[in-house]
Short mmCIF file of C-alpha atoms in Angstrom, two decimals:
data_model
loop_
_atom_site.label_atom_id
_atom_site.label_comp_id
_atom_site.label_asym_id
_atom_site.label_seq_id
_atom_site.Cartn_x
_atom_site.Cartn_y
_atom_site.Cartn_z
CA UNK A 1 78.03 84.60 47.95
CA UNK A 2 76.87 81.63 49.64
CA UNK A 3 76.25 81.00 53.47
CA UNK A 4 79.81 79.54 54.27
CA UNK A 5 81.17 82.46 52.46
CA UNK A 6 79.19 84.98 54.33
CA UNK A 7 80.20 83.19 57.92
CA UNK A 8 84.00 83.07 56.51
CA UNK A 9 84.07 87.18 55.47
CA UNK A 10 82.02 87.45 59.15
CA UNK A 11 84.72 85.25 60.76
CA UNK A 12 87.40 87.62 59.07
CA UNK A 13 85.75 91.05 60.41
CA UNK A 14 85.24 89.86 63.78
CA UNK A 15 88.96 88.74 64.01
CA UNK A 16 89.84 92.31 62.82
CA UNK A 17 87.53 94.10 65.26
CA UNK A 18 88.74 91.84 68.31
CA UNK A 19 92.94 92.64 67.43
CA UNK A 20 91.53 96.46 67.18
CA UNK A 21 90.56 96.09 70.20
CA UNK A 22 93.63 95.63 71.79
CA UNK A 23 95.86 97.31 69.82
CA UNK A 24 93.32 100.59 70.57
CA UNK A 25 93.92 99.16 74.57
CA UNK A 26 97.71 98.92 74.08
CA UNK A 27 98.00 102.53 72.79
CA UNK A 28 95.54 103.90 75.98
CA UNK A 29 98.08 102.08 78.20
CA UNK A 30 100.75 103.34 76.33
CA UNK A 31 99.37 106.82 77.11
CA UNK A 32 99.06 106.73 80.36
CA UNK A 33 101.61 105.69 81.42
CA UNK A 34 103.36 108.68 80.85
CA UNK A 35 102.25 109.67 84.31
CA UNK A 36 104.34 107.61 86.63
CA UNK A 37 102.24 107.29 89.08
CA UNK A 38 99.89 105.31 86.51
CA UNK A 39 102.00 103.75 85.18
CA UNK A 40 103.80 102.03 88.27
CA UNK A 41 99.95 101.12 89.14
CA UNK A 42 99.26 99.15 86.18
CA UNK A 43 102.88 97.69 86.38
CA UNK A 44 102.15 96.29 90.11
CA UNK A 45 98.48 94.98 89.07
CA UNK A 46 100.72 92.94 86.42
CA UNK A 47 103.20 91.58 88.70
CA UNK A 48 99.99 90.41 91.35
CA UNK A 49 98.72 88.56 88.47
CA UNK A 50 101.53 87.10 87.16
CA UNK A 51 102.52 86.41 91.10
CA UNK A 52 99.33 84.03 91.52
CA UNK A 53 99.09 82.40 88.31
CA UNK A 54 102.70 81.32 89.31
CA UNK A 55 101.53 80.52 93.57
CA UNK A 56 98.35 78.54 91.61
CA UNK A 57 100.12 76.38 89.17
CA UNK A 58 103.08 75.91 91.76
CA UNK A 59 100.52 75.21 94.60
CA UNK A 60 102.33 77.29 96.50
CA UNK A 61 99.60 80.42 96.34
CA UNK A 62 98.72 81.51 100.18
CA UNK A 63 94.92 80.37 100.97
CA UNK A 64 94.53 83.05 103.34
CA UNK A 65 95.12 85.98 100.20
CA UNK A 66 91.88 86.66 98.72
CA UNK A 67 92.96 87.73 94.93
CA UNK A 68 89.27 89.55 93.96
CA UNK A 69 89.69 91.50 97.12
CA UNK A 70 93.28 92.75 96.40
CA UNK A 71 92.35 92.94 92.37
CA UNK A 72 89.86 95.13 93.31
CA UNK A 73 92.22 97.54 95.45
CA UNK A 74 94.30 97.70 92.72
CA UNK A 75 91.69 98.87 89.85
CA UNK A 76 90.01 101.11 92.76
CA UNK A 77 93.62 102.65 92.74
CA UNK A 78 94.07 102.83 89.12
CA UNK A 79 91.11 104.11 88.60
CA UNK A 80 91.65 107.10 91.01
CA UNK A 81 94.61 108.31 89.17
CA UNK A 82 92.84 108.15 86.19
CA UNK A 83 90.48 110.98 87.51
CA UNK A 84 93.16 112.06 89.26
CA UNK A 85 95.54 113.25 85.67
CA UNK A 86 92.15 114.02 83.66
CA UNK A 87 91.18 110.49 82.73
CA UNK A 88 87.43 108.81 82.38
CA UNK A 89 87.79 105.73 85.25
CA UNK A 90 86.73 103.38 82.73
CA UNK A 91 89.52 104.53 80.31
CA UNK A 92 91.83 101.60 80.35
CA UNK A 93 88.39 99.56 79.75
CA UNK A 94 88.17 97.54 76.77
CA UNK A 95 86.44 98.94 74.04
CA UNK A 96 84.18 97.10 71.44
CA UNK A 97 82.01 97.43 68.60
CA UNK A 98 79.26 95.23 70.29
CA UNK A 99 79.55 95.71 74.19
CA UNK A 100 77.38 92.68 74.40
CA UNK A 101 79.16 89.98 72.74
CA UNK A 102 82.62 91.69 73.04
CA UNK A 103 83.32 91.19 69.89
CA UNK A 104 82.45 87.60 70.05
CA UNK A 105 79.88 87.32 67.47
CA UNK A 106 77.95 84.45 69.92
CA UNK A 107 76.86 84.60 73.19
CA UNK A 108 77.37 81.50 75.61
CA UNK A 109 74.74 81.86 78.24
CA UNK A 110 72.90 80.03 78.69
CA UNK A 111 73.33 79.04 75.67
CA UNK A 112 75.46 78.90 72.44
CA UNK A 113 73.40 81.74 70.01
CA UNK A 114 74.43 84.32 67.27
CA UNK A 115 74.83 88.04 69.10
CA UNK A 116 71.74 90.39 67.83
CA UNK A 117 75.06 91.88 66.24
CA UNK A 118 76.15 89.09 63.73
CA UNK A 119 72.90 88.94 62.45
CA UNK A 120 72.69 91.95 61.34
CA UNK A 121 76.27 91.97 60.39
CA UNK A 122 75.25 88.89 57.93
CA UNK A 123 72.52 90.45 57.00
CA UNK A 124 74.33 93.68 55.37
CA UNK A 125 76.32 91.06 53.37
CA UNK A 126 73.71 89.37 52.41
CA UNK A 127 71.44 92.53 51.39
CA UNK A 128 74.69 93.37 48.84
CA UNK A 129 74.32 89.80 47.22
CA UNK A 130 70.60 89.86 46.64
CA UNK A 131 69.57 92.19 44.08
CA UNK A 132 67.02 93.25 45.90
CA UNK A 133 67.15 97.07 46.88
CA UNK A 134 66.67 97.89 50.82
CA UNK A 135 66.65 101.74 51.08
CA UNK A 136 66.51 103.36 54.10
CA UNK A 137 63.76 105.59 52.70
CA UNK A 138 61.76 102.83 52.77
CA UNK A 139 60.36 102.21 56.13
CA UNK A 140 56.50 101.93 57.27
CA UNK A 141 57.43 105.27 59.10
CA UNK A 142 57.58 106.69 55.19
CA UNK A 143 54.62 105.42 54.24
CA UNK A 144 52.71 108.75 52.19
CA UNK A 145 49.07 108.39 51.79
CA UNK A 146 48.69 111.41 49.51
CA UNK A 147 50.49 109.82 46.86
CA UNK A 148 47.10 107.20 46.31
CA UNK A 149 44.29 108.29 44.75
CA UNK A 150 41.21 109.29 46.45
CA UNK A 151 39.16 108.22 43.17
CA UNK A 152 36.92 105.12 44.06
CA UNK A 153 38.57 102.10 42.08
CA UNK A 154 36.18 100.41 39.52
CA UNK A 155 33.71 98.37 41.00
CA UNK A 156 34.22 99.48 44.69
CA UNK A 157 33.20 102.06 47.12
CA UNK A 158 36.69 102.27 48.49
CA UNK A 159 39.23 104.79 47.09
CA UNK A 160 42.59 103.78 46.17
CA UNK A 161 43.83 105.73 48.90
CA UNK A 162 41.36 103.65 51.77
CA UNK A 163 41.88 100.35 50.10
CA UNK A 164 45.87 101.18 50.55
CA UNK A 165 45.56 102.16 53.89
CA UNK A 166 44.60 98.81 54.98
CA UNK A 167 46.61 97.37 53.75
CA UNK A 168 49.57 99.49 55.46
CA UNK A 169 47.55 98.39 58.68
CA UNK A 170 47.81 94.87 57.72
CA UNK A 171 51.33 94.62 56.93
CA UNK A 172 52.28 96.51 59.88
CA UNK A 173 50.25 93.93 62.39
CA UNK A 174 52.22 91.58 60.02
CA UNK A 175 55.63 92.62 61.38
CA UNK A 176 54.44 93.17 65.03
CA UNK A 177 53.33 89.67 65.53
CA UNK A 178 56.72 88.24 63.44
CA UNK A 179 57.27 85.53 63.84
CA UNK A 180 53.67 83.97 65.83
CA UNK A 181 51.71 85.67 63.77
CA UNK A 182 47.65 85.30 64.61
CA UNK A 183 45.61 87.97 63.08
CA UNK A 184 47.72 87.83 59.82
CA UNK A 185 49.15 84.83 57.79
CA UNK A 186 52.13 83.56 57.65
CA UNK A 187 52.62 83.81 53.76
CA UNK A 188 51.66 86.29 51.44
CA UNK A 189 51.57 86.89 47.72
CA UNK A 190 51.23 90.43 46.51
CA UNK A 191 49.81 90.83 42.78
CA UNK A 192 49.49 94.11 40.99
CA UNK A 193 50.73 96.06 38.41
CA UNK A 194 54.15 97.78 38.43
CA UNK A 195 54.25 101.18 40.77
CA UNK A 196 51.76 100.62 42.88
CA UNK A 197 53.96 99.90 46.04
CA UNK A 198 54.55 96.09 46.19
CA UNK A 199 58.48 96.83 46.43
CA UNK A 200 58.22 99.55 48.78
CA UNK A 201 56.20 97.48 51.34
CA UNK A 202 58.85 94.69 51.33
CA UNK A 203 61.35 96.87 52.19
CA UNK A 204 59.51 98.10 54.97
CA UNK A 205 58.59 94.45 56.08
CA UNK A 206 62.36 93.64 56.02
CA UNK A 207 63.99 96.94 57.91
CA UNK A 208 60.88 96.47 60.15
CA UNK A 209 62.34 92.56 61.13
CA UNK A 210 65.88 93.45 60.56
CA UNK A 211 65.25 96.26 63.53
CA UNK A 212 64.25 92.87 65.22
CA UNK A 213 67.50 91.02 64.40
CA UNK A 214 65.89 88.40 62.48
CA UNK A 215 67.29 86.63 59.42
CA UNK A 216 65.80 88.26 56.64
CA UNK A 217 66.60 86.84 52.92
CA UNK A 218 65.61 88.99 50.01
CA UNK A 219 66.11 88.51 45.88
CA UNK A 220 64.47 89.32 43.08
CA UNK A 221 63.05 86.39 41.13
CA UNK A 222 66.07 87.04 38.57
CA UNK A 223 68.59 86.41 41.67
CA UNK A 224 66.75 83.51 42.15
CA UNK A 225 66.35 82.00 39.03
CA UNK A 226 70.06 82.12 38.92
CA UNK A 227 70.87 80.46 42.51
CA UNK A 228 68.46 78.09 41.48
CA UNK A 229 70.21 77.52 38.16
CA UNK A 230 73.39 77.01 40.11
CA UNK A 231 71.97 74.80 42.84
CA UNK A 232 70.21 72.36 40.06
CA UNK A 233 73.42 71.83 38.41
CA UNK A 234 75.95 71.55 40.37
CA UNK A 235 73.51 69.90 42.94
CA UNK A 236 75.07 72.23 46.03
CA UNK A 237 72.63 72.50 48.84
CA UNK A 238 74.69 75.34 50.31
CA UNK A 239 73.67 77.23 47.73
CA UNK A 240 69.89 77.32 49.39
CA UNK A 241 70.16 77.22 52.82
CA UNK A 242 70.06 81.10 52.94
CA UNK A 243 66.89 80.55 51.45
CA UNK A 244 65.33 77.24 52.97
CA UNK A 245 66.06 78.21 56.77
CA UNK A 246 65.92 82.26 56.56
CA UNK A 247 63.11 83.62 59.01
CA UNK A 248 61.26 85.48 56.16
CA UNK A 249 62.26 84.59 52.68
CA UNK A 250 61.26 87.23 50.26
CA UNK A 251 61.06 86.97 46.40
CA UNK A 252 59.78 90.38 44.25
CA UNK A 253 58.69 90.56 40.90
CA UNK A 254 58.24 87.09 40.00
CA UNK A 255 57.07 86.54 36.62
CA UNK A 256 59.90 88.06 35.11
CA UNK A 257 62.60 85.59 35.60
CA UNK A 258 63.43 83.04 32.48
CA UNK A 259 60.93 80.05 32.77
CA UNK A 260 62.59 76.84 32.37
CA UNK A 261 60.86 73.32 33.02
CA UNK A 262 62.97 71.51 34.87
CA UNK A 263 64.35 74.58 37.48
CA UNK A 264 61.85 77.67 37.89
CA UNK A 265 58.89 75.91 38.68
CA UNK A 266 60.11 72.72 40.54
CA UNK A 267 62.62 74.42 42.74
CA UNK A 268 60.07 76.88 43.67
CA UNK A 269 57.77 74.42 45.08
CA UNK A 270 60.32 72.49 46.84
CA UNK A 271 61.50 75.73 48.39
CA UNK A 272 58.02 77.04 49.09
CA UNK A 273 57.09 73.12 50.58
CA UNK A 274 59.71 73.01 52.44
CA UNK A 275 59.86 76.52 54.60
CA UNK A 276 56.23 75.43 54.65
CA UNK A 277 57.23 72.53 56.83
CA UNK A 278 59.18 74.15 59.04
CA UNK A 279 56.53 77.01 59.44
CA UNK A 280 58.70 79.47 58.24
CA UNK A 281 57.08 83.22 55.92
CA UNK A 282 57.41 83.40 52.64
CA UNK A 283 56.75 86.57 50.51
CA UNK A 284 56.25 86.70 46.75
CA UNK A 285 55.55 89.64 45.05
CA UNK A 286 54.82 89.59 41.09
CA UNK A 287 53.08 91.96 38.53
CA UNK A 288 50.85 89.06 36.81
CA UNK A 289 47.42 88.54 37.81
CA UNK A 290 46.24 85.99 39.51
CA UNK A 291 45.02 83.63 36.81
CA UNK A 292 48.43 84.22 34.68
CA UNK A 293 50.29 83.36 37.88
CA UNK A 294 48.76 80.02 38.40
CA UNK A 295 49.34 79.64 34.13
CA UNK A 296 53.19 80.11 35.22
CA UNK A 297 53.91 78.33 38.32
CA UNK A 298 50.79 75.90 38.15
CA UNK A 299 48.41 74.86 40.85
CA UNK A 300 51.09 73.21 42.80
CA UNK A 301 52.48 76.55 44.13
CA UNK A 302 49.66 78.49 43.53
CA UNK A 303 47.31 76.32 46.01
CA UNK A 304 49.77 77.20 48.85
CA UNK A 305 49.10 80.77 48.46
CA UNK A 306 45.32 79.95 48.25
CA UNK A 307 44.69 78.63 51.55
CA UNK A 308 43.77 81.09 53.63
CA UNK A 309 44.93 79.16 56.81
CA UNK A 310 48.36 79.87 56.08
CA UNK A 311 48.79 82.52 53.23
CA UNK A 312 47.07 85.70 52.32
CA UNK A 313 46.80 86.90 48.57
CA UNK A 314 47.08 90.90 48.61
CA UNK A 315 46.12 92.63 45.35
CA UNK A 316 47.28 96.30 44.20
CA UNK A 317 45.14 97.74 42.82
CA UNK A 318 44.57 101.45 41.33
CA UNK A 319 47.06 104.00 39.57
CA UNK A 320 50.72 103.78 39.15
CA UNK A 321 51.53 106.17 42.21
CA UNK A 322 55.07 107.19 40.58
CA UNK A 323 53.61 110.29 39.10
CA UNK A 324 52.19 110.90 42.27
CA UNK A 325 55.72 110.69 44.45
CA UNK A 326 56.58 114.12 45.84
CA UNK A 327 53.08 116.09 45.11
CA UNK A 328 51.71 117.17 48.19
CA UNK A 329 47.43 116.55 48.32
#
């Protein structure tokens, strides 16, 4: 499902949540006004509004009538008989799903943007398309130690366990400076073996941001290769703007996508160059090390992830923690 489609199905459920909204007003009136004095209230707030949209387009409305002043007599009163037969004063109030956007999707002051709302409507929808697994278990508030080892890894004085716990620190300073990030780098490339947490620390980076409302595209580098696929041959740019203009893109497990010449590796770099111009983060995670990485996607795309201005390479190192899920140490 492409952008357009996403906005269209988005279009469709906002529709559907504003005529809920006033059918769910229509049957509160409707209930009401079972108690005549209620109902003869709303009835004569009607007729004063009807009475000066007539007077204004007419010109014929009285200057000296101040209509806020008498409208708000006339919910003051409503709302007393409310109370008065066992009602909330707010309940003939309009109720919506977003209180801030009513429903809207945008907000207009001051000026034109997508409600906090609609982005993370679109990015439920787009979480379904991806392929890539967000689970709510996997937050930075889940993040288990014990499940590392506390062995030193070869050739260091760290332990698994310390080496892992910085970078948990990292990636959380990561999300907390989203999207001017300082102390960390914009891009980062994750390498490592299979179970050592590459996956779960995405997820956390991306329910961290989407907490944040920002637009958050994730895949796996199969998902990709096919968009990519699709976008080279039918030559459809709608097919990557998801990708080129999301506020983090994120891409996990490359390596194990097909290869082929004239897609994987050129519309990688063009996507990679051109978030890259527009100073946009970029995550890549893949189980190859780094000198079989390069072999794949060649120094093009590998030299972006090099220079430590801009990108950071995290390695994984250590045991496959699987075994380790659910002991207690």
């Amino acid at each position: 499902m492409n952008r357009l489609e996403i906005l269209e199905k988005l279009n469709d459920i906002y529709a559907k949540r504003k005529q809920e909204s006033i059918q769910n007003n229509k049957a509160r009136v409707a209930e009401v006004s079972q108690h005549k004095e209620l109902e003869d209230a709303i009835i004569d707030r009607h007729s004063t509004i009807l009475f000066n949209i007539k007077n204004a387009v007419t010109n014929k409305g009285n200057n000296t009538v101040d209509l806020r002043t008498e409208m708000e007599l006339k919910n003051a009163e409503i709302r007393r008989l409310l109370v008065k037969y066992g009602y909330p004063e707010d309940y003939l109030q309009p109720v919506y799903h977003c209180p801030i956007c009513k429903d809207e999707g945008k907000l207009y002051t001051p000026t034109t943007r997508e409600c906090s709302c609609f982005i993370e409507e679109y990015n439920k929808i787009n979480f379904v398309n991806s392929g890539f697994s967000i689970m709510e278990n996997q937050r930075f508030s889940d993040y288990n130690p014990s499940v590392y080892s506390t062995d030193k890894l070869p050739g260091s004085n760290m332990s698994q366990r310390e080496y892992m716990q910085k970078i948990f620190e990292y990636l959380q300073t990561y999300t907390k400076e989203f999207p001017n990030n300082t102390t960390t780098t914009r891009n980062l490339l994750f390498t490592g073996k299979s179970g050592l947490g590459k996956t779960f620390f995405m997820s956390a980076i991306a329910n961290e941001l989407l907490g944040k409302h920002k637009i958050v595209q994730c895949m796996t580098a199969y998902k990709w290769f096919e968009m990519a696929k699709r976008a080279y041959f039918s030559e459809d740019d709608i097919e990557y703007e998801n990708v080129l203009n999301a506020d983090l893109l994120m891409i996990d497990d490359m390596g194990t996508e097909p290869l082929n010449e004239n897609i994987t590796v050129p519309q990688l770099f063009n996507v990679i160059n051109e978030r890259h111009n527009k100073g946009l983060h970029t995550i890549l995670s893949t189980n190859l090390e780094m000198v079989k990485f390069g072999q794949r996607y060649t120094e093009r795309i590998t030299s972006r992830f090099e220079d430590g201005r801009f990108s950071t390479i995290i390695p994984f190192l250590g045991e496959d923690v699987r075994k380790n899920i659910g002991k207690k140490k």
